[in-house]
């Protein structure tokens, strides 16, 4: 699968909540499992592990009735939820680009017996399977999202920020803010008493969309922490990471 396919999928993907009976065919499942080892991390120093689970191994609020689930486990470190968002969104796009339905699952968790699948800490889930509904939007107009002016004060780079604006988030609240310009985009997430981890995951998803758009436009992109942005995030936001563009 080419990165260009993932780029194009950002403009049409949607959450799939209706699944056909039965499981994915074994060839598709094998392709999905082998893609797991190709995911790019946002923070390579954080150890992670992804496990495929079955429907009965997962329970909780807002669970969709999919046959398969991808569980993300991680070392507990600063940035691990954003790292999970960045890596799992590559799977969300990969699945959608291959005609497989998927839906992020912030509410549900693996059952006790399945939690032991990894010695790392559970972070989040993605449901997937054969879809029983349209999996793509027909146009960008179908995305319900905030306008760019509400989530960014970056001067320029609208072509990179637009796909980040369309990124999925836990309660579709676009919990991110973009600052910078002139060779850098800095990303912060909206702090929250209730959905702080989910908002950090959301920022990681938005960074992935920015990264795909920047590489698609031919830019060389370095993902890293920027000390002065870390010290000066917008009010009510915390800094996550920057894209340095050249
Ligand atoms: C971190 C995260 C957690 C989510 N949790 C759930 C969930 O538990 N159940 C659900 O049905 N949808 C969940 N969603 C899907 C969002 O509701 C959905 O992405 C958002 O409404 C935007 O719609 P779209 O994905 O169709 O573009 C989650 C999305 C994200 C990014």
Coordinates of N, CA and C and ligand atoms in Angstrom, one line a residue:
X1 N 0.8 -1.2 0.0 CA 0.0 0.0 0.0 C 0.9 1.2 0.0
X2 N 0.6 2.2 -0.9 CA 1.4 3.4 -1.0 C 0.9 4.4 0.0
X3 N 1.8 5.3 0.4 CA 1.5 6.4 1.3 C 0.4 7.3 0.6
X4 N 0.5 7.4 -0.8 CA -0.5 8.2 -1.5 C -1.9 7.7 -1.3
X5 N -2.1 6.4 -1.1 CA -3.4 5.8 -0.9 C -3.9 6.3 0.5
X6 N -3.0 6.3 1.5 CA -3.4 6.7 2.8 C -3.7 8.2 2.8
X7 N -2.9 9.0 2.0 CA -3.2 10.4 1.9 C -4.6 10.6 1.3
X8 N -5.0 9.9 0.2 CA -6.3 10.1 -0.4 C -7.4 9.7 0.6
X9 N -7.1 8.7 1.4 CA -8.2 8.1 2.3 C -8.6 9.1 3.4
X10 N -7.6 10.0 3.7 CA -7.9 11.0 4.8 C -9.2 11.9 4.4
X11 N -9.4 12.1 3.1 CA -10.4 13.0 2.6 C -11.8 12.2 2.4
X12 N -11.8 10.9 2.7 CA -13.1 10.2 2.5 C -13.5 9.2 3.7
X13 N -12.5 8.9 4.5 CA -12.8 7.9 5.5 C -13.9 8.3 6.5
X14 N -14.5 7.3 7.0 CA -15.5 7.6 8.1 C -15.6 6.4 9.1
X15 N -16.1 6.6 10.3 CA -16.3 5.6 11.2 C -17.3 4.6 10.8
X16 N -17.0 3.3 10.9 CA -18.0 2.3 10.4 C -18.5 1.6 11.7
X17 N -19.9 1.6 11.8 CA -20.5 1.0 13.0 C -21.4 -0.1 12.7
X18 N -21.5 -0.4 11.4 CA -22.4 -1.6 11.0 C -21.5 -2.6 10.3
X19 N -21.5 -3.8 10.8 CA -20.6 -4.8 10.2 C -21.4 -6.0 9.7
X20 N -20.9 -6.6 8.6 CA -21.6 -7.8 8.0 C -21.2 -9.0 9.0
X21 N -22.1 -10.0 9.0 CA -21.8 -11.2 9.8 C -20.6 -11.9 9.3
X22 N -19.9 -12.5 10.2 CA -18.7 -13.3 9.8 C -17.4 -12.5 10.0
X23 N -16.3 -13.2 9.7 CA -15.0 -12.5 9.9 C -14.4 -12.1 8.6
X24 N -13.3 -11.4 8.6 CA -12.6 -11.1 7.4 C -12.0 -12.3 6.9
X25 N -11.7 -12.3 5.5 CA -11.1 -13.5 5.0 C -9.6 -13.6 5.4
X26 N -9.1 -14.8 5.6 CA -7.8 -15.0 6.2 C -6.7 -14.2 5.4
X27 N -6.8 -14.1 4.1 CA -5.7 -13.4 3.3 C -5.7 -11.9 3.7
X28 N -6.9 -11.3 3.8 CA -6.9 -9.9 4.3 C -6.4 -9.8 5.7
X29 N -6.8 -10.7 6.6 CA -6.3 -10.6 8.0 C -4.8 -10.7 8.0
X30 N -4.2 -11.6 7.2 CA -2.8 -11.8 7.2 C -2.1 -10.5 6.7
X31 N -2.7 -9.8 5.7 CA -2.2 -8.6 5.2 C -2.2 -7.5 6.3
X32 N -3.3 -7.5 7.1 CA -3.5 -6.5 8.2 C -2.4 -6.8 9.3
X33 N -2.3 -8.0 9.7 CA -1.3 -8.3 10.7 C 0.1 -8.0 10.3
X34 N 0.4 -8.3 9.0 CA 1.8 -8.0 8.6 C 2.0 -6.5 8.5
X35 N 1.0 -5.7 8.3 CA 1.2 -4.3 8.2 C 1.5 -3.7 9.6
X36 N 1.1 -4.4 10.7 CA 1.3 -3.8 12.0 C 2.8 -3.6 12.3
X37 N 3.7 -4.4 11.7 CA 5.1 -4.2 12.0 C 5.7 -3.0 11.2
X38 N 4.9 -2.5 10.3 CA 5.4 -1.4 9.4 C 5.0 0.0 9.9
X39 N 4.3 0.1 11.0 CA 3.8 1.3 11.5 C 4.9 2.2 12.0
X40 N 4.8 3.5 11.6 CA 5.8 4.5 12.0 C 5.4 5.1 13.4
X41 N 6.3 5.1 14.4 CA 5.9 5.7 15.7 C 6.1 7.2 15.6
X42 N 5.4 7.9 16.5 CA 5.7 9.4 16.7 C 6.9 9.6 17.6
X43 N 6.9 8.7 18.6 CA 8.0 8.8 19.6 C 8.7 7.4 19.6
X44 N 9.7 7.1 18.8 CA 10.3 5.8 18.7 C 10.8 5.2 20.0
X45 N 11.1 6.1 21.0 CA 11.7 5.6 22.2 C 10.6 4.9 23.1
X46 N 9.3 5.0 22.8 CA 8.3 4.4 23.6 C 8.0 3.0 23.0
X47 N 8.1 1.9 23.9 CA 7.8 0.6 23.5 C 6.4 0.4 23.4
X48 N 5.9 -0.3 22.3 CA 4.5 -0.5 22.0 C 4.3 -2.0 21.5
X49 N 3.0 -2.4 21.6 CA 2.7 -3.7 21.1 C 1.2 -3.7 20.7
X50 N 0.9 -4.2 19.5 CA -0.5 -4.2 19.0 C -1.0 -5.7 18.9
X51 N -2.2 -5.9 19.4 CA -2.7 -7.3 19.4 C -4.1 -7.3 18.8
X52 N -4.4 -8.3 17.9 CA -5.7 -8.5 17.4 C -6.6 -9.3 18.3
X53 N -7.8 -8.8 18.6 CA -8.7 -9.5 19.5 C -10.0 -9.8 18.9
X54 N -10.8 -10.7 19.5 CA -12.1 -11.0 18.9 C -13.1 -10.2 19.7
X55 N -14.4 -10.2 19.1 CA -15.4 -9.5 19.7 C -15.7 -9.8 21.2
X56 N -15.7 -11.1 21.6 CA -16.0 -11.4 23.0 C -14.9 -11.0 24.0
X57 N -13.7 -10.7 23.4 CA -12.6 -10.3 24.3 C -12.6 -8.8 24.6
X58 N -13.7 -8.1 24.1 CA -13.8 -6.6 24.3 C -15.2 -6.3 24.9
X59 N -15.2 -5.4 25.9 CA -16.5 -4.9 26.3 C -16.5 -3.5 26.8
X60 N -17.7 -2.8 26.9 CA -17.7 -1.5 27.4 C -18.6 -0.6 26.6
X61 N -18.8 0.6 27.1 CA -19.7 1.6 26.5 C -19.3 2.0 25.1
X62 N -20.3 2.2 24.3 CA -20.1 2.7 22.9 C -19.3 1.6 22.0
X63 N -19.3 0.4 22.5 CA -18.7 -0.7 21.7 C -19.5 -0.9 20.4
X64 N -18.8 -1.0 19.3 CA -19.5 -1.4 18.0 C -19.4 -2.9 17.8
X65 N -20.4 -3.5 17.1 CA -20.4 -4.9 17.1 C -19.6 -5.4 15.9
X66 N -18.3 -5.3 16.0 CA -17.4 -5.7 14.9 C -16.8 -7.1 15.3
X67 N -16.4 -7.9 14.3 CA -15.8 -9.2 14.6 C -14.4 -9.1 15.2
X68 N -13.6 -8.0 14.8 CA -12.2 -7.9 15.2 C -11.9 -6.6 15.9
X69 N -10.9 -6.6 16.8 CA -10.5 -5.4 17.4 C -9.0 -5.4 17.5
X70 N -8.4 -4.2 17.3 CA -7.0 -4.1 17.4 C -6.7 -3.3 18.8
X71 N -5.9 -4.0 19.6 CA -5.7 -3.4 21.0 C -4.3 -2.8 21.0
X72 N -4.1 -1.6 21.4 CA -2.8 -0.9 21.5 C -2.3 -0.9 22.9
X73 N -1.1 -1.5 23.1 CA -0.5 -1.5 24.5 C 0.8 -0.7 24.4
X74 N 1.2 -0.1 25.5 CA 2.3 0.8 25.5 C 3.0 0.9 26.8
X75 N 4.3 1.2 26.8 CA 5.0 1.6 28.0 C 4.3 2.9 28.5
X76 N 4.3 3.1 29.8 CA 3.7 4.4 30.3 C 4.8 5.4 30.3
X77 N 4.7 6.4 29.4 CA 5.7 7.5 29.3 C 4.9 8.7 28.8
X78 N 5.5 9.9 29.0 CA 4.9 11.1 28.5 C 4.8 10.9 27.0
X79 N 3.7 11.2 26.4 CA 3.5 11.1 25.0 C 3.0 9.8 24.5
X80 N 2.8 8.8 25.4 CA 2.3 7.5 24.9 C 0.9 7.5 24.3
X81 N -0.1 8.3 24.8 CA -1.4 8.4 24.1 C -1.3 9.0 22.7
X82 N -0.5 10.0 22.6 CA -0.3 10.7 21.3 C 0.4 9.7 20.3
X83 N 1.3 9.0 20.8 CA 2.0 8.0 20.0 C 1.0 6.9 19.5
X84 N 0.1 6.5 20.4 CA -0.9 5.5 20.1 C -1.8 6.1 19.0
X85 N -2.2 7.3 19.1 CA -3.1 8.0 18.1 C -2.4 8.0 16.8
X86 N -1.1 8.4 16.8 CA -0.3 8.5 15.5 C -0.2 7.1 14.8
X87 N 0.0 6.1 15.6 CA 0.2 4.7 15.0 C -1.1 4.0 14.6
X88 N -2.1 4.1 15.5 CA -3.4 3.5 15.2 C -4.1 4.1 14.0
X89 N -3.9 5.5 13.9 CA -4.6 6.1 12.7 C -4.0 5.6 11.4
X90 N -2.7 5.2 11.4 CA -2.2 4.6 10.2 C -3.0 3.3 9.9
X91 N -3.4 2.6 10.9 CA -4.2 1.4 10.7 C -5.6 1.7 10.2
X92 N -6.2 2.8 10.9 CA -7.6 3.2 10.5 C -7.6 3.5 9.0
X93 N -6.6 4.3 8.5 CA -6.5 4.6 7.1 C -6.2 3.4 6.2
X94 N -5.3 2.6 6.7 CA -4.9 1.4 5.9 C -6.2 0.5 5.7
X95 N -6.9 0.3 6.8 CA -8.1 -0.6 6.7 C -9.1 0.1 5.7
X96 N -9.4 1.4 5.9 CA -10.4 2.0 5.0 C -9.9 2.0 3.6
X97 N -8.6 2.2 3.3 CA -8.1 2.2 1.9 C -8.3 0.8 1.3
X98 N -8.3 -0.3 2.2 CA -8.5 -1.6 1.7 C -9.9 -2.1 1.7
X99 N -10.9 -1.2 1.9 CA -12.3 -1.6 1.9 C -12.7 -2.3 3.2
X100 N -12.0 -2.2 4.2 CA -12.3 -2.8 5.5 C -12.9 -1.7 6.4
X101 N -14.0 -2.0 7.1 CA -14.6 -1.0 8.0 C -13.8 -0.9 9.3
X102 N -13.8 0.3 9.9 CA -13.1 0.5 11.2 C -13.7 1.6 12.0
X103 N -13.6 1.5 13.3 CA -14.1 2.5 14.2 C -13.2 2.6 15.5
X104 N -12.7 3.8 15.8 CA -12.0 4.0 17.0 C -12.9 3.6 18.2
X105 N -12.3 3.1 19.3 CA -13.1 2.7 20.4 C -12.5 3.2 21.7
X106 N -12.9 4.4 22.1 CA -12.4 5.0 23.3 C -13.0 4.5 24.6
X107 N -14.3 4.1 24.4 CA -15.1 3.6 25.6 C -14.7 2.2 26.0
X108 N -14.8 1.2 25.1 CA -14.5 -0.2 25.5 C -13.1 -0.5 25.8
X109 N -12.9 -1.7 26.5 CA -11.6 -2.2 26.9 C -11.6 -3.7 26.7
X110 N -10.4 -4.3 26.7 CA -10.3 -5.7 26.7 C -10.8 -6.3 28.0
X111 N -11.4 -7.4 28.0 CA -11.9 -8.0 29.3 C -10.6 -8.5 30.1
X112 N -10.8 -8.8 31.4 CA -9.6 -9.1 32.2 C -8.7 -10.1 31.6
X113 N -9.3 -11.2 31.1 CA -8.5 -12.3 30.6 C -7.6 -11.8 29.4
X114 N -8.2 -10.9 28.6 CA -7.5 -10.4 27.4 C -6.4 -9.3 27.7
X115 N -6.6 -8.7 28.8 CA -5.6 -7.6 29.2 C -4.2 -8.2 29.3
X116 N -4.1 -9.5 29.6 CA -2.8 -10.1 29.8 C -2.1 -10.4 28.5
X117 N -2.7 -10.0 27.3 CA -2.1 -10.3 26.0 C -0.7 -9.6 25.9
X118 N -0.5 -8.5 26.6 CA 0.8 -7.9 26.6 C 1.2 -7.5 28.0
X119 N 2.5 -7.4 28.2 CA 3.0 -7.0 29.5 C 2.9 -5.5 29.6
X120 N 2.7 -4.8 28.5 CA 2.6 -3.3 28.5 C 1.2 -2.9 28.9
X121 N 1.0 -1.6 29.1 CA -0.3 -1.0 29.6 C -1.2 -0.9 28.4
X122 N -2.5 -1.2 28.6 CA -3.5 -1.0 27.5 C -3.7 0.5 27.3
X123 N -3.8 0.9 26.1 CA -4.1 2.3 25.8 C -5.5 2.5 25.1
X124 N -5.7 1.8 24.0 CA -6.9 2.1 23.2 C -7.2 1.0 22.2
X125 N -8.4 1.0 21.6 CA -8.8 0.0 20.7 C -9.3 0.6 19.4
X126 N -9.2 -0.2 18.3 CA -9.8 0.1 17.0 C -10.6 -1.1 16.6
X127 N -11.9 -1.0 16.4 CA -12.8 -2.1 15.9 C -12.6 -2.2 14.3
X128 N -12.7 -3.4 13.8 CA -12.6 -3.5 12.3 C -13.3 -4.8 11.9
X129 N -13.7 -4.8 10.6 CA -14.3 -6.0 10.0 C -14.9 -5.7 8.7
X130 N -15.6 -6.7 8.1 CA -16.3 -6.5 6.8 C -17.5 -5.5 7.0
X131 N -17.5 -4.4 6.2 CA -18.5 -3.4 6.5 C -19.9 -3.8 5.9
X132 N -21.0 -3.3 6.6 CA -22.3 -3.5 6.1 C -22.9 -2.1 5.8
X133 N -22.1 -1.1 5.4 CA -22.5 0.2 5.1 C -21.4 0.8 4.3
X134 N -21.7 2.0 3.7 CA -20.7 2.8 3.0 C -19.5 3.0 3.9
X135 N -18.3 2.9 3.4 CA -17.2 3.2 4.3 C -16.5 4.5 3.9
X136 N -16.9 5.1 2.8 CA -16.3 6.3 2.4 C -17.3 7.4 2.2
X137 N -16.9 8.7 2.5 CA -17.7 9.8 2.2 C -17.6 10.2 0.7
X138 N -18.6 10.8 0.2 CA -18.6 11.1 -1.2 C -17.8 12.4 -1.5
X139 N -17.8 13.3 -0.5 CA -17.1 14.6 -0.6 C -16.7 15.1 0.8
X140 N -15.7 16.0 0.8 CA -15.3 16.6 2.0 C -16.4 17.4 2.7
X141 N -17.4 17.8 2.0 CA -18.5 18.6 2.5 C -19.3 17.7 3.6
X142 N -19.2 16.4 3.5 CA -19.9 15.5 4.4 C -19.2 15.4 5.8
X143 N -18.0 15.9 5.9 CA -17.3 15.9 7.2 C -17.9 17.0 8.1
X144 N -18.3 16.7 9.3 CA -18.8 17.7 10.2 C -17.6 18.1 11.1
X145 N -17.0 19.2 10.8 CA -15.8 19.6 11.6 C -15.8 21.1 11.7
X146 N -15.0 21.6 12.8 CA -14.8 23.0 13.0 C -14.0 23.6 11.8
X147 N -14.2 24.9 11.5 CA -13.4 25.6 10.5 C -12.0 25.7 11.0
X148 N -11.1 25.8 10.0 CA -9.6 25.9 10.4 C -9.3 27.0 11.3
X149 N -10.0 28.2 11.2 CA -9.7 29.3 12.0 C -9.9 29.0 13.5
X150 N -10.7 28.0 13.8 CA -11.0 27.7 15.2 C -9.9 26.8 15.9
X151 N -9.1 26.2 15.0 CA -8.1 25.2 15.5 C -6.7 25.5 15.1
X152 N -6.5 26.7 14.6 CA -5.1 27.0 14.1 C -4.9 28.5 14.0
X153 N -3.7 29.0 14.3 CA -3.3 30.4 14.0 C -2.0 30.3 13.1
X154 N -1.8 29.2 12.5 CA -0.6 29.1 11.6 C -0.8 30.0 10.3
X155 N 0.2 30.7 10.0 CA 0.2 31.4 8.7 C 0.7 30.6 7.6
X156 N -0.2 30.2 6.6 CA 0.2 29.4 5.5 C -0.1 27.9 5.8
X157 N 0.4 27.0 5.0 CA 0.3 25.6 5.1 C -1.2 25.1 5.2
X158 N -2.1 25.8 4.6 CA -3.5 25.3 4.6 C -3.7 23.9 4.0
X159 N -2.8 23.6 3.0 CA -2.9 22.3 2.3 C -2.6 21.2 3.3
X160 N -1.8 21.5 4.3 CA -1.4 20.4 5.3 C -2.4 20.4 6.4
X161 N -2.9 21.6 6.7 CA -3.8 21.7 7.9 C -5.2 21.2 7.6
X162 N -5.6 21.3 6.3 CA -7.0 20.9 6.0 C -7.2 19.4 6.3
X163 N -6.3 18.5 5.8 CA -6.5 17.0 6.2 C -6.5 16.8 7.7
X164 N -5.7 17.6 8.5 CA -5.6 17.5 9.9 C -7.0 17.9 10.5
X165 N -7.6 18.9 9.9 CA -8.9 19.4 10.4 C -10.0 18.3 10.2
X166 N -9.8 17.4 9.2 CA -10.8 16.4 9.0 C -10.5 15.1 9.8
X167 N -9.5 15.1 10.6 CA -9.1 13.9 11.4 C -10.2 13.6 12.4
X168 N -10.4 12.3 12.7 CA -11.4 11.9 13.7 C -10.9 12.1 15.1
X169 N -11.9 12.4 16.0 CA -11.5 12.6 17.4 C -12.7 12.0 18.2
X170 N -12.4 11.7 19.5 CA -13.2 11.0 20.4 C -14.7 11.4 20.4
X171 N -15.0 12.7 20.7 CA -16.3 13.1 20.6 C -16.5 14.1 19.5
X172 N -15.7 13.9 18.5 CA -15.7 14.8 17.3 C -15.5 16.2 17.7
X173 N -14.6 16.5 18.7 CA -14.5 17.8 19.2 C -13.2 18.5 18.7
X174 N -12.4 17.8 17.8 CA -11.2 18.4 17.3 C -10.3 19.0 18.5
X175 N -9.8 18.2 19.4 CA -9.2 18.7 20.6 C -7.7 19.1 20.4
X176 N -7.4 19.8 19.3 CA -6.1 20.1 19.0 C -6.0 21.6 18.5
X177 N -4.8 22.2 18.7 CA -4.5 23.5 18.2 C -3.2 23.6 17.5
X178 N -3.1 24.2 16.3 CA -1.9 24.3 15.6 C -1.3 25.7 15.6
X179 N 0.0 25.8 15.9 CA 0.6 27.1 15.9 C 1.9 27.0 15.0
X180 N 2.5 28.1 14.8 CA 3.8 28.1 14.0 C 3.6 28.8 12.7
X181 N 4.3 28.2 11.7 CA 4.4 28.8 10.3 C 5.9 28.9 10.1
X182 N 6.3 29.3 8.9 CA 7.7 29.4 8.6 C 8.6 28.2 8.9
X183 N 8.2 27.1 8.3 CA 9.0 25.9 8.5 C 8.7 25.0 9.7
X184 N 7.6 25.3 10.4 CA 7.3 24.5 11.6 C 5.8 24.5 11.9
X185 N 5.2 23.4 12.2 CA 3.8 23.4 12.8 C 3.9 22.7 14.1
X186 N 3.5 23.4 15.1 CA 3.5 22.9 16.5 C 2.1 22.5 16.9
X187 N 2.0 21.3 17.5 CA 0.6 20.7 17.8 C 0.4 20.6 19.3
X188 N -0.7 21.1 19.8 CA -1.1 21.0 21.2 C -2.4 20.4 21.4
X189 N -2.7 19.8 22.5 CA -4.0 19.2 22.7 C -4.8 19.9 23.8
X190 N -6.1 19.8 23.8 CA -7.0 20.5 24.8 C -7.0 19.7 26.1
X191 N -6.5 20.3 27.2 CA -6.5 19.6 28.4 C -8.0 19.4 28.9
X192 N -8.2 18.3 29.6 CA -9.6 18.0 30.0 C -9.6 17.2 31.3
X193 N -10.6 17.4 32.2 CA -10.7 16.6 33.4 C -11.2 15.2 33.1
X194 N -12.0 15.1 32.0 CA -12.7 13.9 31.7 C -12.1 13.1 30.6
X195 N -11.7 13.7 29.5 CA -11.3 13.0 28.3 C -9.8 13.4 28.0
X196 N -9.0 13.6 29.0 CA -7.6 14.1 28.7 C -6.9 13.1 27.8
X197 N -6.9 11.8 28.2 CA -6.2 10.8 27.4 C -6.7 10.7 26.0
X198 N -8.0 10.8 25.8 CA -8.6 10.7 24.5 C -8.2 11.9 23.7
X199 N -8.1 13.1 24.3 CA -7.7 14.3 23.6 C -6.2 14.2 23.1
X200 N -5.4 13.5 24.0 CA -4.0 13.3 23.6 C -3.9 12.4 22.4
X201 N -4.7 11.3 22.4 CA -4.8 10.4 21.3 C -5.2 11.1 20.1
X202 N -6.2 12.0 20.2 CA -6.7 12.8 19.1 C -5.6 13.7 18.5
X203 N -4.7 14.3 19.3 CA -3.6 15.1 18.8 C -2.7 14.2 18.0
X204 N -2.4 13.0 18.5 CA -1.5 12.1 17.7 C -2.1 11.8 16.3
X205 N -3.5 11.6 16.3 CA -4.1 11.3 15.0 C -3.9 12.5 14.1
X206 N -4.1 13.7 14.6 CA -4.0 15.0 13.8 C -2.6 15.1 13.3
X207 N -1.6 14.7 14.1 CA -0.2 14.8 13.7 C 0.1 13.9 12.6
X208 N -0.5 12.7 12.6 CA -0.4 11.7 11.5 C -0.9 12.3 10.2
X209 N -2.1 12.9 10.3 CA -2.7 13.5 9.1 C -1.8 14.6 8.6
X210 N -1.2 15.4 9.5 CA -0.3 16.5 9.0 C 0.9 15.9 8.4
X211 N 1.5 14.8 9.0 CA 2.7 14.2 8.5 C 2.5 13.6 7.1
X212 N 1.3 12.9 6.9 CA 1.0 12.4 5.6 C 0.9 13.5 4.5
X213 N 0.2 14.6 4.9 CA 0.0 15.7 4.0 C 1.3 16.3 3.6
X214 N 2.2 16.5 4.6 CA 3.5 17.2 4.4 C 4.4 16.3 3.5
X215 N 4.5 15.0 3.8 CA 5.3 14.1 2.9 C 4.7 14.0 1.5
X216 N 3.4 14.0 1.4 CA 2.7 13.9 0.1 C 3.1 15.2 -0.7
X217 N 3.2 16.3 -0.1 CA 3.5 17.6 -0.8 C 5.0 17.6 -1.1
X218 N 5.8 16.6 -0.8 CA 7.2 16.6 -1.1 C 8.2 17.2 -0.1
X219 N 7.6 17.5 1.0 CA 8.4 18.1 2.1 C 9.2 17.1 2.9
X220 N 10.4 17.5 3.4 CA 11.1 16.6 4.3 C 10.6 17.0 5.7
X221 N 10.1 16.0 6.4 CA 9.5 16.3 7.7 C 10.3 15.6 8.9
X222 N 10.6 16.5 9.8 CA 11.2 15.9 11.1 C 10.1 16.1 12.2
X223 N 9.9 15.0 12.9 CA 8.9 15.0 14.0 C 9.7 15.1 15.3
X224 N 9.5 16.2 16.0 CA 10.3 16.3 17.3 C 9.6 17.3 18.3
X225 N 10.1 17.2 19.5 CA 9.7 18.2 20.5 C 10.4 19.5 20.3
X226 N 9.7 20.6 20.5 CA 10.4 21.9 20.4 C 10.3 22.6 21.8
X227 N 11.4 22.9 22.3 CA 11.5 23.3 23.7 C 10.6 24.6 24.0
X228 N 10.7 25.6 23.0 CA 10.0 26.8 23.3 C 8.5 26.7 23.2
X229 N 8.1 25.8 22.2 CA 6.6 25.5 22.1 C 6.1 24.8 23.3
X230 N 6.9 23.9 23.9 CA 6.6 23.1 25.1 C 6.3 24.1 26.2
X231 N 7.1 25.1 26.3 CA 7.0 26.1 27.4 C 5.9 27.1 27.2
X232 N 5.4 27.3 25.9 CA 4.4 28.3 25.7 C 3.2 27.8 24.9
X233 N 2.5 26.8 25.4 CA 1.3 26.3 24.6 C 0.2 27.3 24.7
X234 N -0.8 27.3 23.7 CA -2.0 28.1 23.9 C -2.7 27.9 25.2
X235 N -3.4 28.9 25.7 CA -4.1 28.7 27.0 C -5.1 27.5 26.9
X236 N -5.1 26.7 28.0 CA -5.9 25.5 28.1 C -5.5 24.3 27.3
X237 N -4.3 24.5 26.6 CA -3.8 23.4 25.8 C -2.4 23.0 26.4
X238 N -2.0 21.8 26.1 CA -0.7 21.3 26.4 C 0.0 20.9 25.1
X239 N 1.3 21.2 25.0 CA 2.1 20.9 23.8 C 2.3 19.4 23.6
X240 N 2.3 18.9 22.4 CA 2.6 17.5 22.1 C 3.8 17.3 21.3
X241 N 3.9 17.9 20.1 CA 5.1 17.7 19.2 C 5.0 18.7 18.1
X242 N 6.1 18.7 17.3 CA 6.2 19.7 16.2 C 6.6 18.9 14.9
X243 N 6.1 19.5 13.8 CA 6.6 19.0 12.5 C 7.6 20.1 12.0
X244 N 8.8 19.8 11.8 CA 9.8 20.7 11.2 C 9.9 20.4 9.7
X245 N 9.5 21.4 8.9 CA 9.3 21.2 7.5 C 10.4 21.9 6.6
X246 N 11.0 21.1 5.7 CA 11.9 21.7 4.8 C 11.8 21.1 3.4
Ligands
LIG1 C1 -9.9 8.4 20.3 C2 -11.2 8.1 19.7 C3 -12.2 7.4 20.4 C4 -13.4 7.1 19.9 N1 -14.3 6.3 20.6 C5 -15.5 5.9 20.1 C6 -16.3 4.9 20.7 O1 -16.0 4.5 21.9 N2 -17.4 4.5 20.1 C7 -17.8 5.0 18.9 O2 -18.8 4.6 18.3 N3 -17.0 5.9 18.2 C8 -15.8 6.3 18.8 N4 -15.0 7.2 18.1 C9 -15.4 7.7 16.7 C10 -15.8 9.2 16.7 O3 -17.1 9.3 17.3 C11 -15.7 9.7 15.3 O4 -14.4 9.6 14.8 C12 -16.1 11.1 15.1 O5 -17.5 11.3 15.5 C13 -15.9 11.6 13.7 O6 -16.6 10.9 12.8 P1 -15.9 10.1 11.6 O7 -14.9 9.2 12.2 O8 -17.0 9.3 10.9 O9 -15.2 11.1 10.7 C14 -13.8 7.5 18.6 C15 -12.8 8.3 17.9 C16 -11.6 8.6 18.4 C17 -10.6 9.3 17.6

